[in-house]
XYZ file of C-alpha atoms in Angstrom:
574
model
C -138.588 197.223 -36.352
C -141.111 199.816 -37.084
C -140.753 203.455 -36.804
C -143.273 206.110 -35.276
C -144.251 208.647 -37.660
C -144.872 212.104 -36.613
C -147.991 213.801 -37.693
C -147.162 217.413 -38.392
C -149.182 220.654 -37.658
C -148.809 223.641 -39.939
C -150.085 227.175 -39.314
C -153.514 228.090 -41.005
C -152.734 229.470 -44.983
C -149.959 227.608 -45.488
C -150.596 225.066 -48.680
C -147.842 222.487 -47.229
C -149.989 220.109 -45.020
C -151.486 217.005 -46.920
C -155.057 216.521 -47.434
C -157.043 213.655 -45.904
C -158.810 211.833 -47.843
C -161.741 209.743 -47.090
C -163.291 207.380 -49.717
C -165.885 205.389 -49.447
C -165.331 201.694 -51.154
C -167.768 201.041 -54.119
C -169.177 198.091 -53.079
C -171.574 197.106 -56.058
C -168.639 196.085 -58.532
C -165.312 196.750 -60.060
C -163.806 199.720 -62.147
C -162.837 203.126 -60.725
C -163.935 203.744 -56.996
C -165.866 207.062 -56.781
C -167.737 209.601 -54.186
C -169.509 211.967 -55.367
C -169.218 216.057 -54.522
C -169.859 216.117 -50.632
C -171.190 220.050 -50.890
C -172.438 220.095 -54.318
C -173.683 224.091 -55.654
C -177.539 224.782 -55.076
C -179.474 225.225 -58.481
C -177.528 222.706 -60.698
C -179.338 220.734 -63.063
C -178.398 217.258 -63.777
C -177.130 218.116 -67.249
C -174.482 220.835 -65.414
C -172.426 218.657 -63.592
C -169.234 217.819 -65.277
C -167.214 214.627 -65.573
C -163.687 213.488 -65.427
C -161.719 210.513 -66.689
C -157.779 210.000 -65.935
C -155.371 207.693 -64.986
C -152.602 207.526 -62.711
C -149.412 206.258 -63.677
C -145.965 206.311 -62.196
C -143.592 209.668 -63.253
C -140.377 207.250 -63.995
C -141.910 203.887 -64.745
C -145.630 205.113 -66.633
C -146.769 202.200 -64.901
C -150.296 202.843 -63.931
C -150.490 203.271 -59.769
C -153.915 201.375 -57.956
C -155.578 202.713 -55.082
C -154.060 206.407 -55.884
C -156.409 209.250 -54.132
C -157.615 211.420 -56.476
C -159.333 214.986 -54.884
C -160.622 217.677 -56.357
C -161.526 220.655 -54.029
C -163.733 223.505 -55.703
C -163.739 226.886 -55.003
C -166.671 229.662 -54.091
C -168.190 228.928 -57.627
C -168.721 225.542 -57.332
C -170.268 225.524 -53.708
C -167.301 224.536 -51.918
C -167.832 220.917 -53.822
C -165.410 218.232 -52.949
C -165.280 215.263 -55.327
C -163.027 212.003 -54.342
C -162.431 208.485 -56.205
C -159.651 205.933 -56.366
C -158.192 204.603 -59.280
C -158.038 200.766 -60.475
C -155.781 198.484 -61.031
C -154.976 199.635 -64.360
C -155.014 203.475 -62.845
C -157.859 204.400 -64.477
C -160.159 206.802 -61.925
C -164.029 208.201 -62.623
C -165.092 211.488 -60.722
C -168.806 212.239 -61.928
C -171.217 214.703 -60.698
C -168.625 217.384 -60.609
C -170.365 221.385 -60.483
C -168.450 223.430 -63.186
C -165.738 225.715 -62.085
C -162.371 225.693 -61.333
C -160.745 222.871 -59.025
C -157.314 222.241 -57.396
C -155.920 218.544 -57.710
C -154.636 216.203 -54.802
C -153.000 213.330 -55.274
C -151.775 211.099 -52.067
C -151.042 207.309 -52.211
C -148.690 205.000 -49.915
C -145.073 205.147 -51.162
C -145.717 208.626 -53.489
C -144.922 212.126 -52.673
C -148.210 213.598 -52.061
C -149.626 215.957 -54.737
C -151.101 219.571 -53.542
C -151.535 221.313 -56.943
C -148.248 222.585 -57.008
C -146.699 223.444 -60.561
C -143.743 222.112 -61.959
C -144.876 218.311 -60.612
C -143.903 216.067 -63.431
C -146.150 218.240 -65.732
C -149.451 218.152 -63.781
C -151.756 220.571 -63.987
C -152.341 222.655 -61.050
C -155.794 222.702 -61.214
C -158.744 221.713 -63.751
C -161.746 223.856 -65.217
C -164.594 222.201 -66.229
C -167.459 224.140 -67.875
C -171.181 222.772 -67.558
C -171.432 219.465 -68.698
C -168.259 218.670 -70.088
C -166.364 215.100 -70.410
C -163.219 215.714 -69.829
C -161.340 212.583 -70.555
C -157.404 211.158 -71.566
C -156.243 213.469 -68.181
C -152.971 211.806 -67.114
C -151.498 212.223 -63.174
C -148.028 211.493 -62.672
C -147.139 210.639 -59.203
C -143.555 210.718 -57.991
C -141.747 207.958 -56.108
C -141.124 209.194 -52.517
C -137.935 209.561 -51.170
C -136.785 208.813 -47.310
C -134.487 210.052 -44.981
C -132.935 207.505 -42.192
C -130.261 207.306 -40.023
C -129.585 207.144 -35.709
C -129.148 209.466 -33.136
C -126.957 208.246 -30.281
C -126.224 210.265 -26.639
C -122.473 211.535 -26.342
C -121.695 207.940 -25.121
C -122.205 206.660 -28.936
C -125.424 204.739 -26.727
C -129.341 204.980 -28.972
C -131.622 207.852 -27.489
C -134.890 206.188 -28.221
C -137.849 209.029 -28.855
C -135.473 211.183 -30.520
C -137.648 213.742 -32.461
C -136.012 214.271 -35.910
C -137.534 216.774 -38.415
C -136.925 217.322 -42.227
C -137.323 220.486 -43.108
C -136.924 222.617 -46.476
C -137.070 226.593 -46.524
C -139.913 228.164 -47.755
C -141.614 232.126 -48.254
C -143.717 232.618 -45.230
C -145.479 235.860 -44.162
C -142.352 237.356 -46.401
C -139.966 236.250 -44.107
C -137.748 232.552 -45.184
C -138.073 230.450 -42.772
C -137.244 226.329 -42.051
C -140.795 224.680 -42.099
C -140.857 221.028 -41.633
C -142.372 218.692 -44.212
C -141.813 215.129 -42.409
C -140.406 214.053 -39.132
C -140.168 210.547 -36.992
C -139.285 209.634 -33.623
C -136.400 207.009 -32.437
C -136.786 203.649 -31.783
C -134.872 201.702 -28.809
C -131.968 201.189 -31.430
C -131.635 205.347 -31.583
C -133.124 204.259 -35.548
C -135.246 206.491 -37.234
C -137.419 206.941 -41.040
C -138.676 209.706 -42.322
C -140.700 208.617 -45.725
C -143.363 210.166 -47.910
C -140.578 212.779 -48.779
C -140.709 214.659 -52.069
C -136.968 214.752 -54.320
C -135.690 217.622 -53.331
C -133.062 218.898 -50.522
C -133.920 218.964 -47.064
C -132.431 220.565 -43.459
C -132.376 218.110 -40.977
C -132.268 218.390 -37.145
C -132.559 215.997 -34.041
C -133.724 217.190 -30.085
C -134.200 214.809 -27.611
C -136.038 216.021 -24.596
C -136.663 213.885 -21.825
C -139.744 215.604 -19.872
C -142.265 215.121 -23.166
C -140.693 212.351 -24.948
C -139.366 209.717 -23.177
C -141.214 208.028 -20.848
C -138.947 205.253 -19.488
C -138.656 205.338 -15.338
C -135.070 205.969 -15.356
C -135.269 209.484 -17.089
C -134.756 210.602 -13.118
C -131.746 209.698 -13.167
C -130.441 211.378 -16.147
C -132.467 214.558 -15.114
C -130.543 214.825 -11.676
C -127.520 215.937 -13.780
C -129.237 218.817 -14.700
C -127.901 218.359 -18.207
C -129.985 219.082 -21.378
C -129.155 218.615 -25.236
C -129.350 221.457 -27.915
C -130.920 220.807 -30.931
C -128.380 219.626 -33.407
C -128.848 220.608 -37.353
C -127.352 218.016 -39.586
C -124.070 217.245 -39.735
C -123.586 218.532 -36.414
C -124.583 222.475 -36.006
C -126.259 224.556 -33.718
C -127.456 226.957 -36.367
C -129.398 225.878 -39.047
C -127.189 228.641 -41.330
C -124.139 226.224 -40.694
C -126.379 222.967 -41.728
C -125.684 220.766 -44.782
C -129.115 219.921 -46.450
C -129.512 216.258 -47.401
C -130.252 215.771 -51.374
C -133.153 213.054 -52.262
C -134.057 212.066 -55.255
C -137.484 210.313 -56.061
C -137.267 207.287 -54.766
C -134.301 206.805 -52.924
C -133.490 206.158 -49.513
C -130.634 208.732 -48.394
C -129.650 206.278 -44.595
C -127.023 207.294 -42.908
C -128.293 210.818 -41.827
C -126.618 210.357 -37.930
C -126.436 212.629 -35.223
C -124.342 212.654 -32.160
C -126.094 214.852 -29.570
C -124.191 215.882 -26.982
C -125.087 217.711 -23.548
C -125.173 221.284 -21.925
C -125.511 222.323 -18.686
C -129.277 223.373 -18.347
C -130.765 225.733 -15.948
C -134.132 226.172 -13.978
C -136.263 229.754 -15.362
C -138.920 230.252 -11.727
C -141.189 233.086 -10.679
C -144.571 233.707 -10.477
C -147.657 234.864 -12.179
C -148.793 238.153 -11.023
C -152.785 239.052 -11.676
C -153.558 242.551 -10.643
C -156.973 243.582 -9.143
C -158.665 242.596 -5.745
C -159.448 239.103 -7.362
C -156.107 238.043 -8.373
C -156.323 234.612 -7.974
C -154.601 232.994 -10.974
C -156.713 229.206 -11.670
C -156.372 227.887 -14.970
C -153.210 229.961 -15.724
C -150.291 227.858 -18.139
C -146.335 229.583 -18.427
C -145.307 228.367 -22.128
C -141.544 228.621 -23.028
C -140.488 228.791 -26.422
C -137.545 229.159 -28.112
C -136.772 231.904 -30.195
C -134.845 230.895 -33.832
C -133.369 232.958 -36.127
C -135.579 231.235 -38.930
C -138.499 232.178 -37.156
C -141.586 230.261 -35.511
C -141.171 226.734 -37.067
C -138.379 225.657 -34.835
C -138.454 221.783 -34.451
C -137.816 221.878 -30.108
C -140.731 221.860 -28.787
C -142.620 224.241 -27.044
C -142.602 224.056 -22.753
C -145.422 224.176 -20.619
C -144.965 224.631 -16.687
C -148.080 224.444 -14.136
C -148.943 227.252 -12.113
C -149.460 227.060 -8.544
C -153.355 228.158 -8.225
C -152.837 230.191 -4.625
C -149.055 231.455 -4.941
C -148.781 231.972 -9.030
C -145.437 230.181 -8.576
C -144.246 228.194 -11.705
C -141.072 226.157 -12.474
C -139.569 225.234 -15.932
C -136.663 222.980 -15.279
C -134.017 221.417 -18.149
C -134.021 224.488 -19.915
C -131.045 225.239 -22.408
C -129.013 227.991 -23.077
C -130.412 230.533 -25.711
C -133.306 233.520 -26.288
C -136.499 232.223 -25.312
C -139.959 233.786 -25.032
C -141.774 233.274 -21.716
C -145.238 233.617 -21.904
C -148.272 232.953 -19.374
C -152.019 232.717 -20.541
C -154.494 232.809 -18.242
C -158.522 231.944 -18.705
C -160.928 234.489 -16.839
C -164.436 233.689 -18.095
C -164.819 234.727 -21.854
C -161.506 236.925 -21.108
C -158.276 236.321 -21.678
C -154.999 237.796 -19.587
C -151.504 237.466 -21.262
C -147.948 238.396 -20.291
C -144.746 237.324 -21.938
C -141.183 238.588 -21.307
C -138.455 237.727 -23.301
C -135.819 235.384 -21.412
C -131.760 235.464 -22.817
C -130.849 231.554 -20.884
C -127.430 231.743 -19.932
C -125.013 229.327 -17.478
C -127.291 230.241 -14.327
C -130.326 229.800 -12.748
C -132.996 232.072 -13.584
C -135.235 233.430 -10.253
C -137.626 236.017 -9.360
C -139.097 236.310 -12.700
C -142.446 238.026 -12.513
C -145.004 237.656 -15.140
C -147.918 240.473 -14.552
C -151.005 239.564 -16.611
C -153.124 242.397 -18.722
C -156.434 241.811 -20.230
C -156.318 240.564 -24.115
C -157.436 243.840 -26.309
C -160.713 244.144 -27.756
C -161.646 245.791 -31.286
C -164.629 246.741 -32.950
C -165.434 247.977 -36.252
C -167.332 247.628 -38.827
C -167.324 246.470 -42.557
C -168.968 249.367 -45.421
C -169.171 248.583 -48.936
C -168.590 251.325 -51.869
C -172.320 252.878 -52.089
C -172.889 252.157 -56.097
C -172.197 248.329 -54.677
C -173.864 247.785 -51.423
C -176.576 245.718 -53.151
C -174.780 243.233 -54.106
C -172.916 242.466 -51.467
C -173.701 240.298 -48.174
C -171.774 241.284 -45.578
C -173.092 238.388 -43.417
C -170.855 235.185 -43.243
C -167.736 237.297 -43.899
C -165.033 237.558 -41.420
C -162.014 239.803 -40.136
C -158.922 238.188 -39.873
C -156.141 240.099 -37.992
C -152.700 237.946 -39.106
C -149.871 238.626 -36.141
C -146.326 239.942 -37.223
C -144.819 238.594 -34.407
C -143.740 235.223 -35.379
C -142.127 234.229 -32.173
C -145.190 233.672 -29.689
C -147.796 231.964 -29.722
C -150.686 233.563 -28.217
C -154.263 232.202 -28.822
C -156.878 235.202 -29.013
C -159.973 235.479 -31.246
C -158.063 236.919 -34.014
C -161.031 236.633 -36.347
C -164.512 237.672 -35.915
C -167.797 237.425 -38.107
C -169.214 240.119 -39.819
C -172.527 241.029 -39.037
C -175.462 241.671 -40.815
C -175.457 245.362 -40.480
C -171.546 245.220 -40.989
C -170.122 245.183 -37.104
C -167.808 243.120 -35.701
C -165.846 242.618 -32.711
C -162.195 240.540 -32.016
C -161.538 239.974 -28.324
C -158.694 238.458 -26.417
C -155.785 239.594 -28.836
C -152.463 240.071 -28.186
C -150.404 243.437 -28.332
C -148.881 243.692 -31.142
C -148.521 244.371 -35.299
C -150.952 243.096 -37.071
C -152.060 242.458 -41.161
C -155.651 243.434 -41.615
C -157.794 240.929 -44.114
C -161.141 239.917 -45.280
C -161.654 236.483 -45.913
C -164.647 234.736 -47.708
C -164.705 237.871 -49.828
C -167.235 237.831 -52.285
C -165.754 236.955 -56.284
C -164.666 239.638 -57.452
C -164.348 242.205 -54.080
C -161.205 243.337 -52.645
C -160.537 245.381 -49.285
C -160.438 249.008 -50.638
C -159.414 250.949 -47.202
C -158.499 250.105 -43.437
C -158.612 252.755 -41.073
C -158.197 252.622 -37.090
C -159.279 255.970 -36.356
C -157.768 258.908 -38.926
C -154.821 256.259 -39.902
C -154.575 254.604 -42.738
C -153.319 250.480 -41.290
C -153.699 248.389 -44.469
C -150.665 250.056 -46.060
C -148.672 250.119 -42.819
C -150.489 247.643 -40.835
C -152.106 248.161 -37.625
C -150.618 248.485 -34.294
C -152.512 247.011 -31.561
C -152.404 248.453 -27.870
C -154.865 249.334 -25.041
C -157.627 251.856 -26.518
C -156.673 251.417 -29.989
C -160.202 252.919 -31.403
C -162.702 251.529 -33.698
C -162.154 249.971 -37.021
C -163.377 250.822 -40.202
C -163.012 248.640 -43.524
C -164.401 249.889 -46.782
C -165.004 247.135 -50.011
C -165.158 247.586 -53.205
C -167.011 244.416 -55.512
C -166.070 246.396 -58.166
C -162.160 244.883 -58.136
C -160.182 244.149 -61.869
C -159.618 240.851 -63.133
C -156.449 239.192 -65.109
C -157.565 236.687 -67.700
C -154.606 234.558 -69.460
C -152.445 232.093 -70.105
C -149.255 230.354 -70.322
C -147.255 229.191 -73.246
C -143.693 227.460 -73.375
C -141.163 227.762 -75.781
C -142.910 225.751 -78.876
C -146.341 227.587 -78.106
C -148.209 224.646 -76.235
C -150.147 225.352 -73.004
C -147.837 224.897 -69.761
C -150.309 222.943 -67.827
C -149.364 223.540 -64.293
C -147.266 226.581 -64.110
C -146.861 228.770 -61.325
C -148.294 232.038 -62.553
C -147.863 235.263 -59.882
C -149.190 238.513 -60.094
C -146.671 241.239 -57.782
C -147.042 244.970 -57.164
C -145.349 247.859 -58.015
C -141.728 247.846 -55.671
C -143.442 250.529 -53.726
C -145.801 247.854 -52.312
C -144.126 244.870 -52.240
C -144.694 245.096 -48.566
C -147.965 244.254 -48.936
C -149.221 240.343 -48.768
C -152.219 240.945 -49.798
C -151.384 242.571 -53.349
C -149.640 238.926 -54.475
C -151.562 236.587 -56.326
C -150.586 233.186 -56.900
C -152.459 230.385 -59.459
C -151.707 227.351 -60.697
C -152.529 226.970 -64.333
C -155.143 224.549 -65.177
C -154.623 222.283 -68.157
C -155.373 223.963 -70.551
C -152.388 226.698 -69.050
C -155.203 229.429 -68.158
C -155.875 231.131 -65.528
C -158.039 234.047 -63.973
C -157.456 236.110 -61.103
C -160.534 237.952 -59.368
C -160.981 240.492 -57.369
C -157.806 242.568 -58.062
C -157.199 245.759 -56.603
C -156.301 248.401 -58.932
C -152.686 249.170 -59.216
C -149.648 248.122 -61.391
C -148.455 244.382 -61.289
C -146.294 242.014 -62.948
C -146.907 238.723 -63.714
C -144.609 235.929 -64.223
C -145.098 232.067 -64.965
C -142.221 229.884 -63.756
C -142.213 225.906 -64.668
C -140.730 224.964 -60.952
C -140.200 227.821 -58.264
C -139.860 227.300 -54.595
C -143.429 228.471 -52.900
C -143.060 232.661 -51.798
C -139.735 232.997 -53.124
C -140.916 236.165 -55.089
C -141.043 238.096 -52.104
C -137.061 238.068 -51.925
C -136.186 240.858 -53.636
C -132.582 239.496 -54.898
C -134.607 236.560 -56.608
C -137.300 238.779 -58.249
C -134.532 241.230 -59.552
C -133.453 238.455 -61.677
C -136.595 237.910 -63.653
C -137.689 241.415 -63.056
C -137.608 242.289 -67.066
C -138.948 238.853 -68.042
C -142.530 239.862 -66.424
C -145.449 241.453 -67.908
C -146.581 244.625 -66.959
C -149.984 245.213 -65.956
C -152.233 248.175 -64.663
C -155.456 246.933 -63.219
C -158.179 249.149 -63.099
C -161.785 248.650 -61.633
C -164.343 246.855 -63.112
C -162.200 246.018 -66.173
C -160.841 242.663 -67.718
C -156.968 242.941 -68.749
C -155.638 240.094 -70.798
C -152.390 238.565 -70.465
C -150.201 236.185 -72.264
C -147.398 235.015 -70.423
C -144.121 232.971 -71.306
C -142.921 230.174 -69.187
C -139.815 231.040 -67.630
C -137.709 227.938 -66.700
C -137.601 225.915 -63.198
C -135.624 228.029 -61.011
C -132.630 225.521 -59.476
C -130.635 227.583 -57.661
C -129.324 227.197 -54.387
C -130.677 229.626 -52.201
């Protein structure tokens, strides 16, 4: 019987979600099926664009794979080009019409891991440069066999729970913090039977939550909620805590069945209050309570978030089923163009919860405005840039223009945000720029980041387009280009803090690679064959290659070489 598949949602920046691809079939005749670049570069001449000629073949067998999805996306150089073909029946794909410049590789087909540029993938290269009008040709992409995850989740009964949600997950570096993020989930079937599939080899964490309000919609769910019981969230083989959780080894390939959970219930409690808006007009229309629970992991728990109506004349709510644990209760509510939040946390013990009040305060508004170094305000536009505030607090979810377009004359203005810690950036940055200075006021908030409240002041970002570059490449142990290594650029320990001074690149295939826009400072840079995603931002891990770096001071306006030695795929069991 078939299984539902889940269709995840990742934060924006992560590079885990899977591109779609959409290919148009080439009607006129056989060979390769191609599209051409969707946004190609103003100004190119025919004899520019580039070419490329590969095939696809299977990582274990080297048969060649049809109907694989080849994409490659281009960056700021290339116009933002996006170039798309299939491959034959004997694997062979055509992408023509390509802008030079530098381009990451996708890979996706039915019954293969998918393929995000990521180094260390059966010897791809993250990424391809092309210069203007070159052939490139005899490019071979290995595809891996993807692995799935099935098993059942029954009710403490040993009876199926159909529209079980099960998640895979595998840790990975976010925001500097190591946190569970899921790569592939499914839902239960009337036999309690689930599949998770298009899974990469590797080892994953796997948990199961059945809950009855937003999954199942069968009429006698009434019956079971009278008993006012609820069930936990249950990490594989049987923990609360995904600490005490087994992961579940796949390798390409295989099918890993037997992943079963037994969920058992708790006694759940009812959280009810009301929404408080302050002011003569405090009615509280289009208000929504959310209820989240906290993890230790962070924001990427698998339960799902709650939502609870609000009464429109009493700002009276009710979240029922609710299980024991820390949970954040937050209400939004829409006023116009303006935004009122509240959130409290919420420890869920044994008891009803009652009398909460939630009192709503107007979303914060900054303004600032954007400068640029004076030797370099010519050549940069500060139009079509924007400011991108990136929230600390990984536990709520609060919507709020947290980004806001740069103006002509450099203002700009975020409204509806959260209290709260925030990362300042720049983003769409032009090559070779970096964000020199962030100042609320007489404080300095790029180093420490900035602390929004009430009244916070006015803004003030200074650029420089005058930021270093690191030009190099990668060589393993018998001196040939490592195509596809991770290559990472880190601070100085004193600001390891700081997001914004890592750089990460795939090398292309010729084992290059160039990083723009560098602010000055000391680095290191490293090139690993396999690493987990962000894992150099845990110290312990980075102590042990600490001496196998490079060391390099960037400067402005300067070029600084760099040849780098591929360290070996980091296995260890973190």
């Amino acid at each position: 019987m078939p299984k539902i598949g889940f269709a995840w949602m990742l934060p924006a920046g992560l590079a885990f979600a899977a591109a779609q691809v959409d290919v148009a079939p080439n009607v006129s005749g056989g060979g390769a099926i191609s599209r051409q670049a969707e946004q190609p570069a103003p100004g190119w001449k025919q004899e520019d664009y580039a070419s490329v000629e590969a095939v696809v073949i299977d990582a274990r067998t080297q048969a060649p794979i049809r109907k694989a999805a080849v994409v490659l996306t281009g960056g700021r150089e290339t116009g933002g080009a996006r170039v798309a073909a299939l491959s034959d029946a004997s694997g062979r794909v055509v992408l023509e019409r390509i802008p030079p410049g530098r381009y990451e590789i996708s890979l996706r087909r039915n019954g293969y891991a998918n393929y995000q540029g990521r180094a260390g993938a059966e010897g791809n290269p993250g990424s391809l440069t092309l210069s203007a009008g070159e052939r490139l040709k005899g490019l071979v992409l290995r595809m891996t066999p993807a692995a799935v995850i099935a098993g059942r989740v029954v009710d403490e009964d040993g009876e199926p729970l159909a529209w079980a949600r099960v998640t895979a997950m595998q840790y990975r570096w976010v925001s500097g913090r190591r946190q569970l993020v899921p790569a592939g989930g499914a839902t239960t079937d009337d036999r309690g039977e689930y599949r998770i599939f298009g899974l990469a080899p590797g080892r994953y964490w796997v948990s199961a939550v059945w809950t009855e309000q937003e999954l199942d919609p069968r009429p006698w769910a009434g019956a079971r909620s009278a008993d006012r019981l609820a069930y936990p969230e249950i990490y594989y083989p049987g923990a609360l805590e995904p600490e005490q959780a087994a992961p579940v080894p796949v390798r390409a390939g295989e099918e890993q069945g037997g992943i079963d959970f037994r969920l058992w219930p708790v006694q759940a409690v009812t959280l009810s209050g009301r929404v408080v808006k302050p002011g003569p007009q405090g009615g509280v229309r289009d208000t929504t309570v959310m209820l989240a629970r906290r993890t230790r992991l962070g924001r990427f728990g698998a339960a799902p978030r709650r939502f609870a109506p609000v009464d429109p004349a009493t700002g009276r709510f009710t979240v029922t089923h609710v299980r024991p644990g820390p949970h954040l209760l937050t209400a939004i509510h829409r006023d116009g163009e303006n935004t009122l939040y509240a959130r409290q946390e919420i420890e869920v013990g044994a008891a009803d919860i009652e009398g909460i009040e939630l009192v709503l305060a107007p979303g914060i508004t900054i303004r600032g405005r954007v400068e640029v170094e004076k030797d370099g305000a010519e050549s940069v536009k500060l139009d079509g840039m924007r400011v991108w505030l990136q929230g600390e607090d990984s536990e709520g979810f609060l919507p709020g223009m947290n980004s806001g377009r740069v103006r002509d004359d450099g203002t700009f203005e975020l409204r509806n945000l959260s209290p709260g810690r925030y990362s300042v950036r720049i983003v769409r940055l032009p090559e070779g720029a970096y964000l020199k200075s962030a100042r609320l006021g007489d404080r300095d908030v790029l180093s420490s980041g900035l602390m929004l409240e009430p009244g916070s002041g006015s803004l003030t970002l200074l650029l420089s387009p005058f930021g270093g570059d690191v030009d190099g490449v990668v060589f393993d142990s018998e001196r040939k280009p490592a195509a596809g290594a991770t290559v990472v650029l880190v601070p100085a320990e004193d600001k390891r803090h700081r997001e914004d001074l890592y750089f990460e690149q795939a090398a292309d295939q010729n084992g290059r690679f160039r990083f723009r826009g560098v602010p000055p400072g000391d680095y290191r840079a490293f090139a690993w064959e396999k690493v987990e995603p962000g894992v150099w931002r845990d110290p312990a891990f980075l102590e042990r290659y600490e001496e196998e770096g490079i060391r390099i001071s960037v400067k402005e306006r300067t070029l600084e070489p760099a040849e780098l030695k591929l360290l070996p795929a980091d296995e260890s069991d973190r």
